[in-house]
Amino acid sequence: MYLTQGLHRMLQMNPAALATVFRGRRRSYGELAARVARLASGLQGLGMQVGDRVGMLGLNSDHFLEYMLGTWWGGGVLNPVNIRWSVPEIVYSLDDCDTRILLVDDNFLHMAEGIASMAKVRPVLIHAGDGPAPAGMLSLEQLIHDSAPIDDMARGGNDLASIMYTGGTTGRPKGVMQSHLNLWSSAVGRMAEHNITPNTSVLHVAPMFHTACMARVVTQVIVGQPHVFVPTFDALDVLRTIESEKVFDILLVPTMLQAMIAHPDFGKYDISSLKRLTYGASPIAAPVLERALELMPGIEFQQGYGMTETSPVISISGSENHSAAGIANGRVRSAGRPALCVTVRVVDEAGIEVPRGTVGELIARGPNVMLGYWNRPEETAEALRDGWMHTGDGAYMDEDGYLFIVDRLKDMIVTGGENVYSAEVESAVAGHPAVAACAVIGVPSEQWGEAVHAVVVLKPGLEVSSEEVIAHCRQRIAGYKCPKSVDFVNALPISGAGKVLKRELREPYWKDRKHGVN
Amino acid sequence: MYLTQGLHRMLQMNPAALATVFRGRRRSYGELAARVARLASGLQGLGMQVGDRVGMLGLNSDHFLEYMLGTWWGGGVLNPVNIRWSVPEIVYSLDDCDTRILLVDDNFLHMAEGIASMAKVRPVLIHAGDGPAPAGMLSLEQLIHDSAPIDDMARGGNDLASIMYTGGTTGRPKGVMQSHLNLWSSAVGRMAEHNITPNTSVLHVAPMFHTACMARVVTQVIVGQPHVFVPTFDALDVLRTIESEKVFDILLVPTMLQAMIAHPDFGKYDISSLKRLTYGASPIAAPVLERALELMPGIEFQQGYGMTETSPVISISGSENHSAAGIANGRVRSAGRPALCVTVRVVDEAGIEVPRGTVGELIARGPNVMLGYWNRPEETAEALRDGWMHTGDGAYMDEDGYLFIVDRLKDMIVTGGENVYSAEVESAVAGHPAVAACAVIGVPSEQWGEAVHAVVVLKPGLEVSSEEVIAHCRQRIAGYKCPKSVDFVNALPISGAGKVLKRELREPYWKDRKHGVN
């Protein structure tokens, strides 16, 4: 199988069917395929050879999809650039996998010079609009127009489809090698279990460089349904687009949903076409879910849990958990059950499966598991053992196969012989009305081995003492889980992917010791 | 991926769920998995090593499924025996792929001695009932009971899953090598497009050794839903079982459907649970469809077109064609559109795609295409070119991507420069009220190159002349398509798979010539 196959199928069956919608610009599958066949040739003209990595630094748009399909059609490999990263991080990821071509869209021109001065690759500035390109830029329309269409190279199966850079909270980003089979099997397996409704459109609002949105794009290409794009999340833009394009399915992170339903103009838009909302990154908070169900009755919620290394879905929590019953039985906090064709186990350090309800490391195996990390045999061997992806996530499984993620294992604190999951403590600390953000880490303790320590950012103008924070926690979680100490800071160190860099928080405490900083 | 994965998943999520129903015997997925883990060990005890072929000659039952899963679990490869074949044909297929173990169920004891005297493998006679096995037989229950469960060998991906013998109309049967990925991708791709309804049972009534039924079994294993079995087709048995087990989905060939709806007791059974009827082998006749839709309102018909070499589905004709509209626009006669993830082309002899509406050879590519024919590199190279399976079927595609199969290419007759499809002529001849069966072949002709020749079996007690048959055809099809000559015979030569052996019909005419006999 190969990831442009669905494009050929639509070209054969229904070339007039709607393929892409962006800012009112609508193209059919026939038009999309014709553009892709030319763009592939244009990319080859820019130097792309079979297997070469092609990066794109851009916001969501129909052009981003054309970049994906054009690269694959021409035999290349994607390296979509994390738009949240700084120039040095981007340069690292480009150089690490010898990216041959980097396309930069109009939105990121300000970064191009910095990248050009540091990276091995020379950025190609793409002017996506009509009319001639400004000086120093390449007109995408001109490139497509001037390039003769070529046959699909039809790379597929275990051939590399993308190198997605991930991590950064624990060191240098790693390039996750996803094959065509990885992405295809994840998409098709998901569809097999969670019915895709024919002739419905999906709105791509989460960033397309990210594995979650890319997986949704791949799905829509395989089934040949319409893609609708907004460049980046904006609650009003999303509401407007759902109404105007009768969007059926959307992929969000919970904070986007929150912003959407909290928007003062929420009620002014007819979003009754929206029937499914898939979200990832973390379980949804019960009050947000309740409000969303109230405002959007009949909508089906679906949580996908996974990671780039699993292309990406490991488990799915369906609508049965996103209901009054799911809130009551606690399964709204679950990451769901193993996706079709993904085998999941929760194991101890020796790799032995632990009893249900016991926390261990979640490992997963299936056709969706990455080929490995680019040029990192040691990290690959560490992550992939006998085909099992070791997620690093601490989790337990209940009697019915529902998974509950408790923490990153490396963020787990062992204090006085007890395991404390920082995520649980953070949830308790964050419940204090004066707390804007927090992170909980383990710090060295003569008495406890590690002691629970909270780092807190206060809301503007509010104050609270360490004692008050700890007392607040004591009413919510067991005593041994409560912070023994609290630091107040102005901001938490955040990675390009938006995750708290606990490594940096831990460093001053552990710098003279071996354990604890990773 | 590996084909026992769904079994593990059900064991983890819902071991109490119903797995198999046969003659009132009901077993859960937990029980099934436990039996399979022991049977796998039992098969190893009988000599099965990793990669060894294990045959089964048996009727449909829960034990047939256990044989499939037990063989895979223990690292073996299926070689399900065609129950319609004669002993020499069976022996040929067993010996051809060095089948290590052959299980023979109670229904085929009469063939065991013949097989034992000719084949390299020694048949193991399986007593499937309770109580001690008769002399010379092995109790399946005892074998399962006495064998300690083993871990799944978890062979998968491109590992061989089955060798299915096919052909025989054109020479010796060939062993089609299907990998785990072949069977898995066909099943999952089909589900992705044609929604599987959760917690519904399927009735396995077509013979399980056949690729069509096996594919349906594989699907049901992957999703972990109940399998219901009847040993062999019997209209009353099928009606009774649909009612008692609330069967949702059934796979049939059109003649079975005809027999079912024609049964005098049809109306006595509540078969309202049945919502989908999948059929294969040939398009359904419009009158049968109309009657079926009348008797089973709301049922969704689905035709699958394919072959063993494509594991098996190439295209699917859905409910839109099984309707008054489909009858009116002729698409009821279509083989549907390419299945998700299968690429189909209709090509000329040079491999160039022909225009829509033009007949050529149907070729298909995708993850479902077989690894090749066992030990037959030449036939494999002939059938698989650049990954394309050359089906040997003559077909055309309409503007909307619907495929219409016109004939086996080798059964096509070239007469006076015109192509005549024997299937079309046979349909005209068969319409004569005195004709019970017929086959149309090309015979040598000085004048036309080939001349259309019909071989006819008359209905008992009826008579008709050659001239009358030809005149009947003239009213229905173009003159050049009508038979120039007609032979009357008592019976047509039929292969083990139920297909007319046209090779044998052609042989006396062509024996001194090179062309025409294949």
PDB file of C-alpha atoms in Angstrom, chain B residues 406-408 411 413 420-432 435 437-442 452-456 472-473 477 481 483 492 500 502 505-506:
ATOM      1  CA  VAL B 406     -17.466  -9.905 -19.174  1.00  0.00           C
ATOM      2  CA  ASP B 407     -15.595 -13.193 -19.318  1.00  0.00           C
ATOM      3  CA  ARG B 408     -12.452 -15.081 -18.546  1.00  0.00           C
ATOM      4  CA  ASP B 411     -12.833 -18.056 -22.738  1.00  0.00           C
ATOM      5  CA  ILE B 413     -13.764 -16.056 -28.678  1.00  0.00           C
ATOM      6  CA  VAL B 420     -17.301 -12.542 -28.300  1.00  0.00           C
ATOM      7  CA  TYR B 421     -17.641 -13.149 -24.581  1.00  0.00           C
ATOM      8  CA  SER B 422     -18.776 -16.675 -23.929  1.00  0.00           C
ATOM      9  CA  ALA B 423     -20.600 -15.576 -20.777  1.00  0.00           C
ATOM     10  CA  GLU B 424     -22.915 -13.361 -22.800  1.00  0.00           C
ATOM     11  CA  VAL B 425     -23.690 -16.105 -25.297  1.00  0.00           C
ATOM     12  CA  GLU B 426     -24.220 -18.620 -22.492  1.00  0.00           C
ATOM     13  CA  SER B 427     -26.704 -16.283 -20.916  1.00  0.00           C
ATOM     14  CA  ALA B 428     -28.653 -16.125 -24.204  1.00  0.00           C
ATOM     15  CA  VAL B 429     -28.556 -19.897 -24.752  1.00  0.00           C
ATOM     16  CA  ALA B 430     -29.520 -20.597 -21.133  1.00  0.00           C
ATOM     17  CA  GLY B 431     -32.615 -18.462 -21.620  1.00  0.00           C
ATOM     18  CA  HIS B 432     -34.147 -21.139 -23.831  1.00  0.00           C
ATOM     19  CA  VAL B 435     -31.806 -25.720 -21.757  1.00  0.00           C
ATOM     20  CA  ALA B 437     -26.982 -25.933 -18.690  1.00  0.00           C
ATOM     21  CA  CYS B 438     -24.614 -24.801 -21.389  1.00  0.00           C
ATOM     22  CA  ALA B 439     -21.096 -23.759 -22.178  1.00  0.00           C
ATOM     23  CA  VAL B 440     -19.902 -21.748 -25.135  1.00  0.00           C
ATOM     24  CA  ILE B 441     -16.432 -22.180 -26.619  1.00  0.00           C
ATOM     25  CA  GLY B 442     -14.521 -21.194 -29.734  1.00  0.00           C
ATOM     26  CA  VAL B 452     -18.845 -19.773 -31.675  1.00  0.00           C
ATOM     27  CA  HIS B 453     -19.905 -23.234 -30.538  1.00  0.00           C
ATOM     28  CA  ALA B 454     -22.428 -24.118 -27.835  1.00  0.00           C
ATOM     29  CA  VAL B 455     -22.453 -27.297 -25.769  1.00  0.00           C
ATOM     30  CA  VAL B 456     -25.904 -27.819 -24.287  1.00  0.00           C
ATOM     31  CA  HIS B 472     -33.458 -18.194 -30.001  1.00  0.00           C
ATOM     32  CA  CYS B 473     -30.094 -16.459 -29.634  1.00  0.00           C
ATOM     33  CA  ILE B 477     -27.768 -10.997 -29.211  1.00  0.00           C
ATOM     34  CA  LYS B 481     -22.200 -13.642 -31.276  1.00  0.00           C
ATOM     35  CA  PRO B 483     -23.459 -20.055 -32.007  1.00  0.00           C
ATOM     36  CA  LEU B 492     -20.747 -30.763 -18.721  1.00  0.00           C
ATOM     37  CA  VAL B 500     -17.147 -25.832 -16.182  1.00  0.00           C
ATOM     38  CA  LYS B 502     -13.925 -25.567 -20.911  1.00  0.00           C
ATOM     39  CA  LEU B 505     -14.677 -29.180 -24.101  1.00  0.00           C
ATOM     40  CA  ARG B 506     -12.193 -27.433 -26.368  1.00  0.00           C
TER      41      ARG B 506
END
